[in-house]
Amino acid sequence: MRTTPYSKALAQICGLIGVPTSRLSTELADSINVLFNANVRQIWGAGNWPDLSIWGEARFAGNVLTYPNDLAQSSYWTATNASITANSIPNPADNRTTASKLLETAATGEHKASQTVTGFPSTQYQVSVYARPNGRDYIRLAVNDGTTTFSTFFNVQAGTIGTQANVTSANIQQCPNGFFLCTITFTTGTACTSLDYSVGISTDGSTVSYAGDVTKGVSLWGNLIVQQTNVS
């Protein structure tokens, strides 16, 4: 979903009421969050811009991932040193409880969820996910085209971008319900035939392989891969 960013709406509302965002009380911030959610739900219901897939999930036009919100679908998603709980908390789009919880296992290694889809050579893609801390503040969003890994670390507590590798651009955007929308763009190599998408947990914005803590992880929703060039 690409509506007016929550951060922009928040700034506009604060301007109207004469209170800087830095001085918002918890109660007032909660009220603004409820107002934003209510308006987004109204738009969601009135429009036809999300598609309802055959799997019963809301998905966005052009997304090539299957079950983009329910990472517990093990026929499509592979959990590596991680446990996944579907329908864990309210999502950032319409406030329904459809976001997945990704927690580490105690094993040493990467802690992530991944899915492989068909890819095309010399093609630009946009990849994104809505992420929220659940004991860990950092995620690594990555795609491998068979030759190159395109990746970026994001701090989904502070809303900042960390180390990037081989991407054209990276962006993070504040959203409702404590989520941040993390986005990267990149162009595949000339030999690409598939894309291995993964979203993993990091302890510090650089470390991806470590002994996990079963109480820590992140919440995820709206995993997305969209082809941006060489498409009608």
Coordinates of C-alpha atoms in Angstrom, one line a residue:
M1 CA 0.0 0.0 0.0
R2 CA 1.3 3.4 -0.9
T3 CA -1.0 6.0 0.6
T4 CA 0.1 9.3 2.3
P5 CA 2.9 8.3 4.6
Y6 CA 1.9 8.1 8.3
S7 CA 4.9 10.4 9.2
K8 CA 3.6 13.1 6.8
A9 CA 0.0 12.8 8.1
L10 CA 1.3 12.9 11.6
A11 CA 3.3 16.1 10.9
Q12 CA 0.2 17.7 9.2
I13 CA -2.1 16.9 12.1
C14 CA 0.4 18.2 14.6
G15 CA 0.7 21.4 12.6
L16 CA -3.1 21.8 12.7
I17 CA -3.3 21.4 16.5
G18 CA -0.1 23.3 17.2
V19 CA 1.8 20.6 19.0
P20 CA 5.3 19.5 17.7
T21 CA 5.6 15.8 17.1
S22 CA 8.5 15.7 19.6
R23 CA 6.1 16.8 22.3
L24 CA 3.1 14.5 21.6
S25 CA 1.7 12.7 24.7
T26 CA 1.2 9.0 24.5
E27 CA -2.6 9.5 24.6
L28 CA -2.6 12.1 21.8
A29 CA -0.3 9.9 19.6
D30 CA -2.7 7.0 20.2
S31 CA -5.7 9.1 19.1
I32 CA -3.9 10.2 15.9
N33 CA -3.0 6.6 15.2
V34 CA -6.7 5.5 15.6
L35 CA -7.8 8.4 13.3
F36 CA -5.2 7.5 10.6
N37 CA -6.2 3.8 10.8
A38 CA -9.9 4.7 10.5
N39 CA -9.3 6.8 7.4
V40 CA -7.1 4.2 5.7
R41 CA -9.7 1.5 6.4
Q42 CA -12.3 3.7 4.7
I43 CA -10.1 4.1 1.6
W44 CA -9.3 0.4 1.6
G45 CA -12.9 -0.5 1.6
A46 CA -13.9 2.0 -1.0
G47 CA -11.1 1.3 -3.5
N48 CA -10.0 -1.7 -5.6
W49 CA -6.3 -1.1 -5.4
P50 CA -5.4 -4.2 -3.3
D51 CA -6.2 -7.5 -4.9
L52 CA -7.6 -10.4 -2.9
S53 CA -5.6 -13.4 -4.0
I54 CA -6.8 -17.0 -4.3
W55 CA -5.1 -17.6 -1.0
G56 CA -7.5 -15.2 0.8
E57 CA -4.8 -12.6 1.4
A58 CA -4.8 -8.9 0.5
R59 CA -1.9 -8.5 -1.9
F60 CA -0.7 -5.6 -4.0
A61 CA -0.8 -5.5 -7.8
G62 CA 2.3 -6.9 -9.4
N63 CA 3.6 -8.7 -6.3
V64 CA 5.2 -12.0 -7.3
L65 CA 5.4 -13.4 -3.8
T66 CA 2.9 -16.0 -2.6
Y67 CA 1.3 -15.5 0.9
P68 CA 3.1 -12.1 1.3
N69 CA 1.6 -11.6 4.8
D70 CA 1.4 -15.2 6.2
L71 CA 5.0 -16.4 6.6
A72 CA 3.8 -19.5 8.4
Q73 CA 2.8 -21.0 5.0
S74 CA 5.7 -23.4 4.9
S75 CA 4.9 -24.7 1.4
Y76 CA 6.1 -21.3 0.1
W77 CA 8.2 -19.8 2.9
T78 CA 11.3 -21.3 4.4
A79 CA 12.1 -20.5 8.0
T80 CA 15.8 -20.7 8.8
N81 CA 16.6 -20.8 12.6
A82 CA 13.3 -19.1 13.2
S83 CA 9.8 -19.8 14.3
I84 CA 6.8 -18.0 12.7
T85 CA 3.4 -17.2 14.1
A86 CA 0.8 -16.0 11.6
N87 CA -2.0 -13.4 12.4
S88 CA 0.0 -12.2 15.4
I89 CA -0.6 -8.4 15.6
P90 CA -2.6 -5.7 13.7
N91 CA -1.1 -4.8 10.4
P92 CA -0.2 -1.2 9.3
A93 CA -2.7 -1.1 6.5
D94 CA -6.2 -1.7 7.8
N95 CA -5.5 -2.7 11.4
R96 CA -6.6 -6.3 10.9
T97 CA -4.6 -8.9 12.9
T98 CA -2.7 -10.4 9.9
A99 CA 1.0 -9.5 10.6
S100 CA 3.3 -12.4 11.2
K101 CA 5.8 -12.8 14.1
L102 CA 9.3 -14.0 13.3
L103 CA 11.2 -15.1 16.4
E104 CA 14.7 -16.6 16.6
T105 CA 15.5 -20.1 17.6
A106 CA 18.4 -20.8 19.9
A107 CA 20.5 -22.2 17.0
T108 CA 23.6 -20.4 15.8
G109 CA 23.3 -19.0 12.3
E110 CA 21.1 -16.7 10.3
H111 CA 17.5 -16.2 11.5
K112 CA 15.3 -15.4 8.6
A113 CA 12.3 -16.2 6.3
S114 CA 12.8 -16.7 2.6
Q115 CA 10.9 -17.4 -0.6
T116 CA 12.2 -18.1 -4.2
V117 CA 10.4 -16.8 -7.2
T118 CA 11.0 -16.5 -11.0
G119 CA 13.2 -13.5 -11.9
F120 CA 14.3 -11.9 -15.2
P121 CA 17.7 -10.6 -16.3
S122 CA 18.7 -7.0 -16.6
T123 CA 15.4 -5.9 -14.9
Q124 CA 14.8 -3.4 -12.1
Y125 CA 12.8 -4.6 -9.1
Q126 CA 11.4 -2.9 -6.0
V127 CA 11.3 -5.0 -2.9
S128 CA 9.8 -4.0 0.4
V129 CA 8.4 -5.2 3.8
Y130 CA 6.6 -3.6 6.7
A131 CA 8.6 -4.4 9.9
R132 CA 8.2 -3.7 13.6
P133 CA 10.5 -4.5 16.5
N134 CA 9.7 -7.5 18.8
G135 CA 12.8 -7.7 20.9
R136 CA 15.2 -6.9 18.0
D137 CA 15.5 -3.5 16.3
Y138 CA 17.3 -4.5 13.1
I139 CA 16.3 -6.4 10.0
R140 CA 18.2 -7.2 6.8
L141 CA 16.2 -7.2 3.6
A142 CA 18.0 -9.1 0.8
V143 CA 17.5 -10.6 -2.6
N144 CA 19.9 -12.9 -4.5
D145 CA 19.7 -13.2 -8.3
G146 CA 21.9 -16.2 -8.5
T147 CA 25.1 -14.2 -8.7
T148 CA 24.7 -11.0 -6.6
T149 CA 23.1 -10.3 -3.3
F150 CA 21.3 -7.0 -3.0
S151 CA 20.7 -6.0 0.6
T152 CA 20.2 -3.3 3.2
F153 CA 20.0 -3.2 7.0
F154 CA 17.2 -1.2 8.6
N155 CA 16.7 -0.1 12.2
V156 CA 13.0 -0.5 12.6
Q157 CA 13.0 1.1 16.0
A158 CA 14.8 4.4 15.1
G159 CA 13.7 4.4 11.5
T160 CA 17.2 4.6 10.0
I161 CA 19.0 2.9 7.1
G162 CA 22.2 1.0 7.7
T163 CA 24.7 -0.8 5.5
Q164 CA 23.7 -1.2 1.9
A165 CA 25.1 -3.6 -0.7
N166 CA 24.6 -3.5 -4.5
V167 CA 21.2 -1.7 -4.3
T168 CA 20.2 1.3 -6.4
S169 CA 18.3 2.9 -3.5
A170 CA 17.0 2.3 -0.1
N171 CA 14.2 4.0 1.9
I172 CA 12.5 3.7 5.3
Q173 CA 9.1 5.2 6.1
Q174 CA 7.2 5.4 9.3
C175 CA 3.8 3.7 9.3
P176 CA 0.9 3.1 11.8
N177 CA 0.9 0.5 14.5
G178 CA 4.7 0.8 15.1
F179 CA 5.7 -0.5 11.7
F180 CA 8.2 1.0 9.2
L181 CA 8.1 0.4 5.5
C182 CA 11.5 -0.7 4.3
T183 CA 12.2 -0.6 0.6
I184 CA 15.1 -1.3 -1.8
T185 CA 15.5 -1.2 -5.5
F186 CA 18.1 -2.9 -7.7
T187 CA 18.7 -4.2 -11.2
T188 CA 19.3 -7.9 -11.8
G189 CA 22.3 -9.3 -13.6
T190 CA 22.3 -10.7 -17.2
A191 CA 22.1 -14.3 -16.0
C192 CA 19.2 -14.0 -13.6
T193 CA 16.5 -16.6 -13.8
S194 CA 15.2 -16.6 -10.2
L195 CA 15.1 -14.3 -7.1
D196 CA 15.7 -15.6 -3.6
Y197 CA 14.0 -13.1 -1.3
S198 CA 14.7 -13.0 2.4
V199 CA 14.1 -10.9 5.5
G200 CA 16.3 -11.7 8.4
I201 CA 16.9 -10.5 12.0
S202 CA 20.1 -8.8 13.1
T203 CA 21.4 -8.0 16.5
D204 CA 23.2 -4.8 15.6
G205 CA 22.7 -3.8 12.0
S206 CA 25.7 -5.8 10.7
T207 CA 25.6 -9.2 12.4
V208 CA 23.3 -11.9 10.8
S209 CA 24.8 -15.1 12.1
Y210 CA 24.6 -15.5 15.9
A211 CA 23.2 -17.7 18.7
G212 CA 19.5 -16.8 18.8
D213 CA 17.2 -15.8 21.7
V214 CA 13.8 -17.5 21.4
T215 CA 12.1 -14.4 23.0
K216 CA 13.4 -12.0 20.4
G217 CA 12.5 -11.2 16.8
V218 CA 10.4 -8.9 14.6
S219 CA 6.9 -8.6 13.2
L220 CA 6.4 -8.5 9.4
W221 CA 3.7 -7.8 6.9
G222 CA 3.3 -7.0 3.2
N223 CA 6.4 -8.6 1.8
L224 CA 6.6 -7.4 -1.8
I225 CA 8.6 -7.9 -5.0
V226 CA 7.5 -5.8 -8.0
Q227 CA 9.1 -5.7 -11.4
Q228 CA 9.6 -2.1 -12.5
T229 CA 11.2 -2.4 -16.0
N230 CA 10.7 -4.6 -19.0
V231 CA 7.0 -4.9 -18.2
S232 CA 4.0 -3.5 -20.0

